mmCIF file of C-alpha atoms in Angstrom:
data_model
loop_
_atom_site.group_PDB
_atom_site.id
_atom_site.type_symbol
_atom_site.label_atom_id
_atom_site.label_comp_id
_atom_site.label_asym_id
_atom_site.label_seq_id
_atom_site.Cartn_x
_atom_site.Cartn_y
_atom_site.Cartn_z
ATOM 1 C CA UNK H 1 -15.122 -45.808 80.007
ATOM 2 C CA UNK H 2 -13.728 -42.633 78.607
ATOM 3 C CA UNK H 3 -9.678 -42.484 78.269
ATOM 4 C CA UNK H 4 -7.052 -40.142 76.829
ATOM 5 C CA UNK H 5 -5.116 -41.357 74.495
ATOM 6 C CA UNK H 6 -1.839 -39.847 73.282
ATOM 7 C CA UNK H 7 -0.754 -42.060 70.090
ATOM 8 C CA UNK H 8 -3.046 -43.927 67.036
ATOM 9 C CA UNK H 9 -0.674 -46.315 68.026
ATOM 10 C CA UNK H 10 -2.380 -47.446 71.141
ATOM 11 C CA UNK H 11 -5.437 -48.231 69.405
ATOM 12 C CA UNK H 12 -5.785 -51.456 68.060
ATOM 13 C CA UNK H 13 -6.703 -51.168 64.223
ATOM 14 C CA UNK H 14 -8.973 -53.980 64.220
ATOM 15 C CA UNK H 15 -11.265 -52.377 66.499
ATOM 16 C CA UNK H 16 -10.776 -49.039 64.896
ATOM 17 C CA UNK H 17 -12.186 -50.271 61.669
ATOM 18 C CA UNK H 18 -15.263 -51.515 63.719
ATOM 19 C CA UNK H 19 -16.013 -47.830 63.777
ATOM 20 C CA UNK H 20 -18.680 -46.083 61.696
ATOM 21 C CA UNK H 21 -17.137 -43.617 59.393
ATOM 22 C CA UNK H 22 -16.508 -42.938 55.829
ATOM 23 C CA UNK H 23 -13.934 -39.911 55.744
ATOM 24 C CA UNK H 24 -10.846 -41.036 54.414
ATOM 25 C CA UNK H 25 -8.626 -38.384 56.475
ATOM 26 C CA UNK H 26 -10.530 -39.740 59.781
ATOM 27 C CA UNK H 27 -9.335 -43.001 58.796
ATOM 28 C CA UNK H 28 -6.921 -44.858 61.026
ATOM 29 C CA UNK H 29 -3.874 -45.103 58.330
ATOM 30 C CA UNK H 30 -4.199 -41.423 57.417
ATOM 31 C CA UNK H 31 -4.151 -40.369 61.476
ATOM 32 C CA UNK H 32 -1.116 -42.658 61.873
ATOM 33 C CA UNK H 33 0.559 -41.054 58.757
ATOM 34 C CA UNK H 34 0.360 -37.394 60.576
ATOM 35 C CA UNK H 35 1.757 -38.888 64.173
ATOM 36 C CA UNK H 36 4.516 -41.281 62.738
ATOM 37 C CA UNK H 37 5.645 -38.600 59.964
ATOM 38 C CA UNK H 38 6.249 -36.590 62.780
ATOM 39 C CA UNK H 39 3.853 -33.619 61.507
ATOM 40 C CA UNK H 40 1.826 -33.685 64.800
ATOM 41 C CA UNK H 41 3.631 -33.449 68.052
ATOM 42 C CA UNK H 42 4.642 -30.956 71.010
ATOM 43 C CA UNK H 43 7.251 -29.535 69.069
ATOM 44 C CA UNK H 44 4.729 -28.253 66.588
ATOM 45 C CA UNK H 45 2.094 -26.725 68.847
ATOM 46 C CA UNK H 46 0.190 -30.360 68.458
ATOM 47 C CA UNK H 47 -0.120 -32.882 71.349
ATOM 48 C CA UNK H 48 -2.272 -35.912 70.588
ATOM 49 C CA UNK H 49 -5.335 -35.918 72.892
ATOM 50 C CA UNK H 50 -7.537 -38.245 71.093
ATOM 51 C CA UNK H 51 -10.972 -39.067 73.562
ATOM 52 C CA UNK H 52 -11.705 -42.723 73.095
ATOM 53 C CA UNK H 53 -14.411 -44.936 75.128
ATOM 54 C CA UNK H 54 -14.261 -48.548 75.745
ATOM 55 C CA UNK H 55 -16.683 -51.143 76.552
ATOM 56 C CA UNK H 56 -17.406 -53.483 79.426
ATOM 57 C CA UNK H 57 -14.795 -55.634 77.598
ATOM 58 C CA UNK H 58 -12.445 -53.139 77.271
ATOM 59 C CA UNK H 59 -13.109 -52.693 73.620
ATOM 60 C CA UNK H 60 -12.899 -49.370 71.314
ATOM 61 C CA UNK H 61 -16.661 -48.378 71.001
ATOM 62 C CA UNK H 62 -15.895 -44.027 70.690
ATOM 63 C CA UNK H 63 -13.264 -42.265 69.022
ATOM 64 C CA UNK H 64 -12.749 -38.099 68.879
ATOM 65 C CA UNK H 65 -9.660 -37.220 67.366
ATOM 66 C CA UNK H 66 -8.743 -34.528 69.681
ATOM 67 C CA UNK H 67 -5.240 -32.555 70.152
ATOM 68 C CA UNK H 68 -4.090 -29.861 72.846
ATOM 69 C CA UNK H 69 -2.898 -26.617 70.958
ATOM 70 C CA UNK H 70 -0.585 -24.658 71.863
ATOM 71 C CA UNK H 71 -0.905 -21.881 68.337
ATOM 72 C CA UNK H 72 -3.960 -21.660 65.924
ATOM 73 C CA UNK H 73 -1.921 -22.883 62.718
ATOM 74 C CA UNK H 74 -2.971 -25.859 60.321
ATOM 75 C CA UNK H 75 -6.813 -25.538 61.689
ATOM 76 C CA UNK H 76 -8.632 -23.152 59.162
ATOM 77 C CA UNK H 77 -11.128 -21.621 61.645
ATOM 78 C CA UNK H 78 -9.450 -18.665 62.403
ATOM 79 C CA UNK H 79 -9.214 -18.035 66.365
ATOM 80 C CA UNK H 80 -6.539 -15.553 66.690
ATOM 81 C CA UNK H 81 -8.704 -12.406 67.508
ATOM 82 C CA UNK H 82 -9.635 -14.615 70.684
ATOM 83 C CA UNK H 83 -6.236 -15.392 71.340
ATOM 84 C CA UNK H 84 -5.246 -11.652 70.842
ATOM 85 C CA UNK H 85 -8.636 -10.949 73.244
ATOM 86 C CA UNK H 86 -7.346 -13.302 76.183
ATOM 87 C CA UNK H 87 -4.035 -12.064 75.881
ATOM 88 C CA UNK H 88 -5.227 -8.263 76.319
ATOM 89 C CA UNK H 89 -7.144 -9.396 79.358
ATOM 90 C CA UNK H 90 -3.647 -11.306 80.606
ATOM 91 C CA UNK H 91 -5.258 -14.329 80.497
ATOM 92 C CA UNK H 92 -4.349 -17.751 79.050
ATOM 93 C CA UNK H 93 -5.748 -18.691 75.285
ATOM 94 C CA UNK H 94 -3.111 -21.878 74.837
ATOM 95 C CA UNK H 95 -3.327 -24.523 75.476
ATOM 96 C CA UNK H 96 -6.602 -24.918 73.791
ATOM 97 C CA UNK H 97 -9.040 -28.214 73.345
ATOM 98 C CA UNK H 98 -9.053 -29.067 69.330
ATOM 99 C CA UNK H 99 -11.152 -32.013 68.243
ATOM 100 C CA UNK H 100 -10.496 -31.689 64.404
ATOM 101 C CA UNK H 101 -8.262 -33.630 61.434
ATOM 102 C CA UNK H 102 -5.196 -31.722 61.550
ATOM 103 C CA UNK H 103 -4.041 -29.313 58.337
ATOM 104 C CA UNK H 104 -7.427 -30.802 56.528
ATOM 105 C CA UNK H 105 -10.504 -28.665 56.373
ATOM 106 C CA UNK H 106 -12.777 -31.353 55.644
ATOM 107 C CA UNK H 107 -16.443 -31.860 57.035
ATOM 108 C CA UNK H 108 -17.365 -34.712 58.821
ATOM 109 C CA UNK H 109 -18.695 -35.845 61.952
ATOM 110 C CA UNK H 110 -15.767 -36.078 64.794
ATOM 111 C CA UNK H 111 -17.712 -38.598 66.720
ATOM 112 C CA UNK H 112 -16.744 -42.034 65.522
ATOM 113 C CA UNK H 113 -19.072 -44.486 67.245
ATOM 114 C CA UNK H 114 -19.655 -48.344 66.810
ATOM 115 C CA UNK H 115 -23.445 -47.385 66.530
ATOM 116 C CA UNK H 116 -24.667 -43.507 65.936
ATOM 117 C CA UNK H 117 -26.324 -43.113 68.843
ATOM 118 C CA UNK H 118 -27.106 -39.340 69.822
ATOM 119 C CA UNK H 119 -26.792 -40.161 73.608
ATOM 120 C CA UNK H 120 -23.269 -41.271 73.075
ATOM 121 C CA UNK H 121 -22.063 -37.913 71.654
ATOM 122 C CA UNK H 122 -23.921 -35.942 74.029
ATOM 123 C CA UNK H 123 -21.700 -37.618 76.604
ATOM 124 C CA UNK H 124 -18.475 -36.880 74.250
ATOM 125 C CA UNK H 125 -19.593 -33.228 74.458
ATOM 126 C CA UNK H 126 -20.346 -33.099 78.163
ATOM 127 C CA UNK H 127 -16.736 -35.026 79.208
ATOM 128 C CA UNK H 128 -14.920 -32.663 76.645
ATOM 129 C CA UNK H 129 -16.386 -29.917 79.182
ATOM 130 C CA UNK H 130 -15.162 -31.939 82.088
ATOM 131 C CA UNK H 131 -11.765 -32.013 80.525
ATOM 132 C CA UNK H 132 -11.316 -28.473 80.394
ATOM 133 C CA UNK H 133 -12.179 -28.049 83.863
ATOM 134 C CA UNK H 134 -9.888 -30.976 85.149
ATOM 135 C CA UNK H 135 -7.044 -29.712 82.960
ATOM 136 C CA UNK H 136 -7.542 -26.143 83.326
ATOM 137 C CA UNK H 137 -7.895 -25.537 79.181
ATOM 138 C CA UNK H 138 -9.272 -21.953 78.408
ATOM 139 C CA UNK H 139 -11.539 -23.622 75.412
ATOM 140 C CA UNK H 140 -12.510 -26.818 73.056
ATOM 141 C CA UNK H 141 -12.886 -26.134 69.266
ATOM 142 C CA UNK H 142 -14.641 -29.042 67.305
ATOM 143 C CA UNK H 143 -14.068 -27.718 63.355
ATOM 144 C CA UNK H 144 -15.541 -28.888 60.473
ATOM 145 C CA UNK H 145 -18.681 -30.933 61.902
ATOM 146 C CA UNK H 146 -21.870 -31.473 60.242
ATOM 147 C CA UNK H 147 -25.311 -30.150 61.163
ATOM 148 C CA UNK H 148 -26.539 -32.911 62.708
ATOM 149 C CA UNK H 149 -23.780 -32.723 65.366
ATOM 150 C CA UNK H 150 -24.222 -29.195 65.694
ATOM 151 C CA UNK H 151 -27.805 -29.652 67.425
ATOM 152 C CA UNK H 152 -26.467 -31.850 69.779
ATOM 153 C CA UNK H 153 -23.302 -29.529 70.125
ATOM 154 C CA UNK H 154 -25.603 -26.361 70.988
ATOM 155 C CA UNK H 155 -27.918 -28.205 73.566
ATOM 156 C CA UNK H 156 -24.414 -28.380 75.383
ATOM 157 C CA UNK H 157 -24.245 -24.760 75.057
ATOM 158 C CA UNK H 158 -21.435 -25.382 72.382
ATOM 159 C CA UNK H 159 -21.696 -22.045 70.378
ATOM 160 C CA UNK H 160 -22.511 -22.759 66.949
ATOM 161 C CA UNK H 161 -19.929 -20.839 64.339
ATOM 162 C CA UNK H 162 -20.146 -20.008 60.730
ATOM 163 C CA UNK H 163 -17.717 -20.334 57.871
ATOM 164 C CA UNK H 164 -18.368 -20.947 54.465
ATOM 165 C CA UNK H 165 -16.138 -23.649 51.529
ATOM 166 C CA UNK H 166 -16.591 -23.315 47.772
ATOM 167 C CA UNK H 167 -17.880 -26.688 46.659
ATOM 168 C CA UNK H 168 -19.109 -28.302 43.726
ATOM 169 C CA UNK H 169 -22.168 -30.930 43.226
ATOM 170 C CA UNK H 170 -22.746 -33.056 40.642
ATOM 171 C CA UNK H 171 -26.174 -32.511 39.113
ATOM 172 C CA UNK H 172 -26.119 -36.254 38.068
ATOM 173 C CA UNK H 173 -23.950 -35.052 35.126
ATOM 174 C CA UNK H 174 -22.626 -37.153 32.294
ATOM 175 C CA UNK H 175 -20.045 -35.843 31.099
ATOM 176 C CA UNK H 176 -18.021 -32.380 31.288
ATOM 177 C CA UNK H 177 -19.524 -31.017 28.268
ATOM 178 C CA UNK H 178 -23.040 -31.442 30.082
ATOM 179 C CA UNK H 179 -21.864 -29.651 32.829
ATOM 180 C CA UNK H 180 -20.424 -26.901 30.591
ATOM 181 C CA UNK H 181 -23.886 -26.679 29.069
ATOM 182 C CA UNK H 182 -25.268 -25.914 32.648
ATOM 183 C CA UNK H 183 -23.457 -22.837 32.444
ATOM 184 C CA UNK H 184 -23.806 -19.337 31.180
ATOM 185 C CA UNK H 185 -22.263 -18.357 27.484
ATOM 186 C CA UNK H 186 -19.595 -16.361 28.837
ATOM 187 C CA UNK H 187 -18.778 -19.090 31.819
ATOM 188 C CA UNK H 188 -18.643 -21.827 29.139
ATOM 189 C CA UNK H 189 -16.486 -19.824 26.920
ATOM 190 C CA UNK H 190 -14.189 -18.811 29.440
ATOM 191 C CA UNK H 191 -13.611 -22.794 30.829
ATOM 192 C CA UNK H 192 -13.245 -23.633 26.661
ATOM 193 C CA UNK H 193 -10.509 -21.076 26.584
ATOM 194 C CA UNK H 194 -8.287 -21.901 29.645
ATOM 195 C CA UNK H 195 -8.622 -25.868 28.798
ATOM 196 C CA UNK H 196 -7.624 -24.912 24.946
ATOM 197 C CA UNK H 197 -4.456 -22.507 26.004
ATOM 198 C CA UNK H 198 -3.553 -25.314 28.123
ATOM 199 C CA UNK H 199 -3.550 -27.778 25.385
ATOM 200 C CA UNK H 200 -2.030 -25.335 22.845
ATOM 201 C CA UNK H 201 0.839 -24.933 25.256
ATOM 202 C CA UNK H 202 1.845 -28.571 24.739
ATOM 203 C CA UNK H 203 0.491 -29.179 28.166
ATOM 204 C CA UNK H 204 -1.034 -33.149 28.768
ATOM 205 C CA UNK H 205 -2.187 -34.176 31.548
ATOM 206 C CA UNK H 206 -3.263 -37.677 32.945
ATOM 207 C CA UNK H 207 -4.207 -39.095 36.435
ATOM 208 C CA UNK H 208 -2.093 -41.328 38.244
ATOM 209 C CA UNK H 209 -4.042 -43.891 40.664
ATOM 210 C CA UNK H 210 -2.602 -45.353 43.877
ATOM 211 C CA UNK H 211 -0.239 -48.037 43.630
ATOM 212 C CA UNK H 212 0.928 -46.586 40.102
ATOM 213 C CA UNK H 213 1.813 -43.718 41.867
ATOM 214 C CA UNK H 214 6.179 -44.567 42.273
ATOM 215 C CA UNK H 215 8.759 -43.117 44.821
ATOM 216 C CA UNK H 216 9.774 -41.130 41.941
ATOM 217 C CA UNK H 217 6.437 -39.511 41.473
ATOM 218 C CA UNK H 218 6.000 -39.211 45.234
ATOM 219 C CA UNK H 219 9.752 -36.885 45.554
ATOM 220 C CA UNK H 220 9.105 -35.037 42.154
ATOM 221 C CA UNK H 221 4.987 -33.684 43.925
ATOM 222 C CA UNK H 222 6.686 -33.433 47.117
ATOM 223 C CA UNK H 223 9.171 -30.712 45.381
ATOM 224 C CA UNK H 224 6.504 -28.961 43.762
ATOM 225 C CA UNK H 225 4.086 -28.979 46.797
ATOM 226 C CA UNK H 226 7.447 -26.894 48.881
ATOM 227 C CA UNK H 227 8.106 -24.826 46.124
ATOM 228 C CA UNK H 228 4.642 -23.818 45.827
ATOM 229 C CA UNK H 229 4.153 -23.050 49.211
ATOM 230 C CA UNK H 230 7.851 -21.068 49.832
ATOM 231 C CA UNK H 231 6.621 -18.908 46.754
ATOM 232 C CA UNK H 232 3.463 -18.014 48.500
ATOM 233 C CA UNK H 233 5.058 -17.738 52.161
ATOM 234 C CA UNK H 234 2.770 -20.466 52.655
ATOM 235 C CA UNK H 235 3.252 -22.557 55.898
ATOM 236 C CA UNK H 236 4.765 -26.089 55.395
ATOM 237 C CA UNK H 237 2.923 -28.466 57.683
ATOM 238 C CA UNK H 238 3.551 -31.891 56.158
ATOM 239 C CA UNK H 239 6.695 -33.755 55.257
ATOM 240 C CA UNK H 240 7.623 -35.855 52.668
ATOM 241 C CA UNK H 241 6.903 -38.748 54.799
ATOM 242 C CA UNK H 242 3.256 -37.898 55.158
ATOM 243 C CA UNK H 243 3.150 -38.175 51.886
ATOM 244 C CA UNK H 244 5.131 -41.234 51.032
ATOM 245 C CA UNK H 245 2.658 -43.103 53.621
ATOM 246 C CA UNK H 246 -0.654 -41.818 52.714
ATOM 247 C CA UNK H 247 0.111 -43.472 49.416
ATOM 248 C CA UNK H 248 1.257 -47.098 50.984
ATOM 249 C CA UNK H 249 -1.575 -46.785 53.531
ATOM 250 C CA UNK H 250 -4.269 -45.793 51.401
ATOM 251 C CA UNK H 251 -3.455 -45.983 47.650
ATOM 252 C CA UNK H 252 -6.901 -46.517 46.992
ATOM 253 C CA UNK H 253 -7.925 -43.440 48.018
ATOM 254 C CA UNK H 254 -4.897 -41.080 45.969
ATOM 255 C CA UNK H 255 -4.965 -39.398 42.376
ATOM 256 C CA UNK H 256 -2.335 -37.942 41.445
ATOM 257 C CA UNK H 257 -2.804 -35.231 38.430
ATOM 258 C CA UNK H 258 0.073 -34.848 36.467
ATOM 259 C CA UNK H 259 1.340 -32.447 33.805
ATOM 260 C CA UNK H 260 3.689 -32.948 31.460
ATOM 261 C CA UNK H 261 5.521 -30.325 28.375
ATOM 262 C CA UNK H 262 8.003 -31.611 26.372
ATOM 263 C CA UNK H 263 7.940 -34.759 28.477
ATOM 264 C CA UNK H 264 8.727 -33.296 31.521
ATOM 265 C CA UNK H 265 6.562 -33.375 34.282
ATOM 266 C CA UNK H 266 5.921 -29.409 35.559
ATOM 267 C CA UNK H 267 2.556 -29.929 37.809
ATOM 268 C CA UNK H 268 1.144 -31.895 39.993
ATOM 269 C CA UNK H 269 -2.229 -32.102 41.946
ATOM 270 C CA UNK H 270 -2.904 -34.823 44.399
ATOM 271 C CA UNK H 271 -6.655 -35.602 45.387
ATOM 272 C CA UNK H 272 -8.049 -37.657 48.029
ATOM 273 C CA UNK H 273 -11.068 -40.211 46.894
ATOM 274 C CA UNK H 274 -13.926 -40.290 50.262
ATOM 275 C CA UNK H 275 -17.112 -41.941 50.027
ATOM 276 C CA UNK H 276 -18.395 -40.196 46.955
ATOM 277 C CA UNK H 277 -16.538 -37.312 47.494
ATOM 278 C CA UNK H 278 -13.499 -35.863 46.000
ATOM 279 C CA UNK H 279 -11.758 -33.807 47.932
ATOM 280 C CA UNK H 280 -9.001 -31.764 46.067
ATOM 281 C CA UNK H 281 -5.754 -31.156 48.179
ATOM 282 C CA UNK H 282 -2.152 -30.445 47.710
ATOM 283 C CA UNK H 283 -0.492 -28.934 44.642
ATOM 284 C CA UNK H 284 2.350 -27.962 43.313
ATOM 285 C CA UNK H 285 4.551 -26.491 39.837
ATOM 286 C CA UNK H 286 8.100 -26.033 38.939
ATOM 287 C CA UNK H 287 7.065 -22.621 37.678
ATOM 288 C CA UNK H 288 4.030 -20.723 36.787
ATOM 289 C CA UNK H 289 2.091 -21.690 34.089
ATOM 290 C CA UNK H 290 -1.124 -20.065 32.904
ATOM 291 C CA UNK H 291 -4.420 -21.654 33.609
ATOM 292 C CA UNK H 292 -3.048 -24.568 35.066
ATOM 293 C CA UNK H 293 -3.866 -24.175 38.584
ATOM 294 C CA UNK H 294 -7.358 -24.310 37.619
ATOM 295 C CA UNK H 295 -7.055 -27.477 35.415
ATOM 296 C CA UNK H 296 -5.228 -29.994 37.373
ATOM 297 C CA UNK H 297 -7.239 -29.001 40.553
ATOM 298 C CA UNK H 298 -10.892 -27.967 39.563
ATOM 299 C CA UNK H 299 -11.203 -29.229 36.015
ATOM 300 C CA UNK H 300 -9.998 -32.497 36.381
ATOM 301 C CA UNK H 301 -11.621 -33.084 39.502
ATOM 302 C CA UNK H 302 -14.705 -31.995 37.948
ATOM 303 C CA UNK H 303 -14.359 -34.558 34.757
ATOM 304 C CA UNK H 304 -13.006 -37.581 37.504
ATOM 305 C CA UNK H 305 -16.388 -36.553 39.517
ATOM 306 C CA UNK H 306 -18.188 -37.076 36.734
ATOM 307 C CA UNK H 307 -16.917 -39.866 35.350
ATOM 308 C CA UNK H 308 -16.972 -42.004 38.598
ATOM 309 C CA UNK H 309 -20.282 -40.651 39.947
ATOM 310 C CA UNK H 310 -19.028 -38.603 42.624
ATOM 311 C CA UNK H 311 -21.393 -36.472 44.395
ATOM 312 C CA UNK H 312 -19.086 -33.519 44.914
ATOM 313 C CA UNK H 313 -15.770 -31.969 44.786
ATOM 314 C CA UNK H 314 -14.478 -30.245 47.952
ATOM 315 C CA UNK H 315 -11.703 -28.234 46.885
ATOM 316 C CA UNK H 316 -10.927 -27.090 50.421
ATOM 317 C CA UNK H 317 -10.603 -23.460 51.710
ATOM 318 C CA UNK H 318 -10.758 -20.185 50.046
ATOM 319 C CA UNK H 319 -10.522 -18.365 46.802
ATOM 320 C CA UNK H 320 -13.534 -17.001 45.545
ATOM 321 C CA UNK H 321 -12.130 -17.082 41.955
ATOM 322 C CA UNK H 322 -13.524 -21.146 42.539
ATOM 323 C CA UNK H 323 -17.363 -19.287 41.581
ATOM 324 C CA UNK H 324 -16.888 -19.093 38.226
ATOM 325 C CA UNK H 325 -15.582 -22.543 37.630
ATOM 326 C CA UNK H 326 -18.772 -23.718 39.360
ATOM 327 C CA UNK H 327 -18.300 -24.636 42.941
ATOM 328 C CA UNK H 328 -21.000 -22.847 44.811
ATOM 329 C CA UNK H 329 -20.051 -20.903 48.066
ATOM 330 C CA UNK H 330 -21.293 -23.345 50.785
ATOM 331 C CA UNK H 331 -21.809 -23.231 54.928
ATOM 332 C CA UNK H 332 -19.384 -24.967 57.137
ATOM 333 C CA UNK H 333 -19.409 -25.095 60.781
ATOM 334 C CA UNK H 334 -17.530 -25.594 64.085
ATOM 335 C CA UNK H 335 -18.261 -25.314 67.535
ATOM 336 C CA UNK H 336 -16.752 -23.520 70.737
ATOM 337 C CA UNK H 337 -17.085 -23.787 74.512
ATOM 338 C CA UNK H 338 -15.154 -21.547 76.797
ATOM 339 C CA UNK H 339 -14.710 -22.207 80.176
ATOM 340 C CA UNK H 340 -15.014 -18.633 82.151
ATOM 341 C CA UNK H 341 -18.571 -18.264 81.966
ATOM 342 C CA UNK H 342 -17.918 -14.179 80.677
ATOM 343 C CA UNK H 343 -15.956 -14.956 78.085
ATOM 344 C CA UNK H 344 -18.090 -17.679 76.625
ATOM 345 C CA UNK H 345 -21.238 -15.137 76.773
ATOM 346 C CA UNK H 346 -19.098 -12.321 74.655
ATOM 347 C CA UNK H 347 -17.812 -14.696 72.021
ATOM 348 C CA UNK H 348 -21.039 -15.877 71.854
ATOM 349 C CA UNK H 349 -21.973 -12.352 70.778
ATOM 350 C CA UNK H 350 -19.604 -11.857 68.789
ATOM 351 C CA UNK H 351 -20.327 -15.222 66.558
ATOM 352 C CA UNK H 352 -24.098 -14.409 66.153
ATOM 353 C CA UNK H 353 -22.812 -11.083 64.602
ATOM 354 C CA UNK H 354 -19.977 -12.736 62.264
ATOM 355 C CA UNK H 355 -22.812 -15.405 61.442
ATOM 356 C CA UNK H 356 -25.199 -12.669 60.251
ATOM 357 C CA UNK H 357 -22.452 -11.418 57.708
ATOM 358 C CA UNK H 358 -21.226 -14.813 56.403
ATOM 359 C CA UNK H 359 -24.907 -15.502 55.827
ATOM 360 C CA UNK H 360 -24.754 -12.069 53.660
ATOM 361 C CA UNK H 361 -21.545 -12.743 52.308
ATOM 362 C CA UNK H 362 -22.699 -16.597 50.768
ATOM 363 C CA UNK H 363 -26.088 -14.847 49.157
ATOM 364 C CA UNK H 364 -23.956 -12.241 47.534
ATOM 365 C CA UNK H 365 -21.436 -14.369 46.457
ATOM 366 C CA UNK H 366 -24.363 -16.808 45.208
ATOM 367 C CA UNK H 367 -25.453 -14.572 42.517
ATOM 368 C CA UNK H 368 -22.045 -14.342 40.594
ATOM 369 C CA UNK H 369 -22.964 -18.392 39.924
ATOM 370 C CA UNK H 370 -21.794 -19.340 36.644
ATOM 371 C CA UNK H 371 -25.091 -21.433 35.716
ATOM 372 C CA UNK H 372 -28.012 -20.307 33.788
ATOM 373 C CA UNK H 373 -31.101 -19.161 35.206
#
């Protein structure tokens, strides 16, 4: 039985566990974090929406994290020309349909099910269609799902979209120096000479594991990660008690880089651990320091990777400068459905054109790789 549900906190954990997924930021303590940290809620643009389905017994058998939008921030698939389009044509882009992990461009499935059954997301995707309708929403955007989904998606006439993440695989590595050796002179050089300035600078850095991670620790990254963002006129979406409950919730899931000079720490990176993937996330510096960006979140995720036989490191969106430390450029992908029939068949266009060049973008980008022939 399909219901709307507008808190995490009306779904009982213990069934929530029950639930087949392996994405740490689709877990429940990492959704409650967002909504009781007060980073997701109307005042924001983000109303919780979540579809969930219960069984004959009234138990949790479907989840969809789902939210109603009312702006296109924190979702990293970029929407606005559409928004700009409807608002041209004086119709209504927001509210909008999101099923996606808010502020997180992560892939995963959205459909969490207590047994991956295709049938059971085709009817997610043909109820999300009935919501629109009964709700009059212009549109429902499901980001960062995996290919597999994306079949089903399209035989719902979901139109299929292209984007593309910088990510690096482990080629069953064992050790950093291998990996360096995978690359080409100059490459390897290069990596050698930012690691060394680092270290000539005075510059140490360790990595800080869940529970070892204090309150201390958690206010001194959470200054850094504002400070960081103000300088770049970045947008702040989460607060310091995100942060301080992520690492209570799920401590087994946080690193915490850390730099020090002259004893002081003057960097931090923190990275979320997944099911054999490391997903590099929020950082942060007291000032700018040269090179460092690129240790505490590449290099060190690289060396934790490969020392803990992960299979990749998602480092999440942007910045093609991520080439030459070895993350390859990579296709994501997200689905749309619009509800006026016209509409739907022009964006469809439109996609099918932007695919064609982010297809042409990754294969250029793919030859600046730094790895020998």
């Amino acid at each position: 039985m399909l219901e709307i549900c507008d808190s995490i906190d009306n779904i009982p954990k213990d069934q929530f566990l029950k639930l087949e997924n392996d994405n740490p930021f689709l877990s429940y303590d990492f959704l409650w974090s967002l909504e009781n940290s007060n980073c997701i809620n109307e005042n924001v643009g983000w109303v919780t929406n979540h579809i969930i389905y219960r069984d004959e017994e009234g138990k949790l058998e479907a989840f969809t994290p789902a939210y109603i939008k009312y702006n296109s921030f924190g979702e990293f698939v970029f929407d606005h020309v559409w928004a700009d389009f409807y608002n041209k044509i004086n119709m209504q882009y927001y509210p909008k349909l999101l099923v996606g992990i808010p502020f997180t461009p992560v892939r995963s499935s959205k459909f969490l099910l207590k047994k991956n059954k295709d049938s059971k997301k085709i009817a997610i995707a043909r109820d999300i269609k009935k919501i629109l309708v009964s709700n009059n929403i212009s549109s429902a955007h499901i980001n960062f799902i995996l290919e597999n989904d994306i079949k089903i998606l399209n035989e719902e006439n979901f139109i299929k979209r292209k984007s593309k993440q910088f990510i690096w695989e482990n080629n069953n590595f064992a050790s950093f120096n291998e990996f360096l050796d995978c690359l080409t002179s100059r490459k390897r050089k290069m990596i050698k000479k930012e690691r060394q300035y680092i270290n000539e600078e005075g510059i140490s850095v360790e990595c800080i594991e869940g529970r070892e991670i204090t309150s201390d620790l958690i206010e001194l990254f959470y200054q850094f990660y504002l400070d960081t963002n103000y300088r770049k006129w970045g947008n702040v979406y989460l607060n310091f008690d995100f942060f301080e409950n992520i690492i209570k919730k799920i401590p087994s899931n946080i690193i915490l880089v850390v730099a020090k000079k002259n004893n002081e720490i003057i960097a931090t990176a923190l990275h979320i651990k997944g099911n054999k993937i490391l997903y590099g996330r929020y950082w942060g510096a007291n000032s700018y320091y040269k090179y460092l960006h690129y240790e505490l979140c590449y290099y060190q995720a690289i060396e934790y990777a490969i020392k803990n036989e992960f299979n990749s490191v998602e480092a999440g969106a942007g910045g093609a400068h991520k080439i030459s430390r070895g993350y390859s450029p990579t296709h994501t992908y997200s689905a749309h459905y619009f509800l006026n029939k016209q509409i739907h068949s022009l964006i469809s266009d439109y996609i099918d054109r932007e695919g064609d060049y982010v297809d042409e973008e990754i294969d250029y980008l793919s030859k600046f790789k730094p790895f020998k022939s």
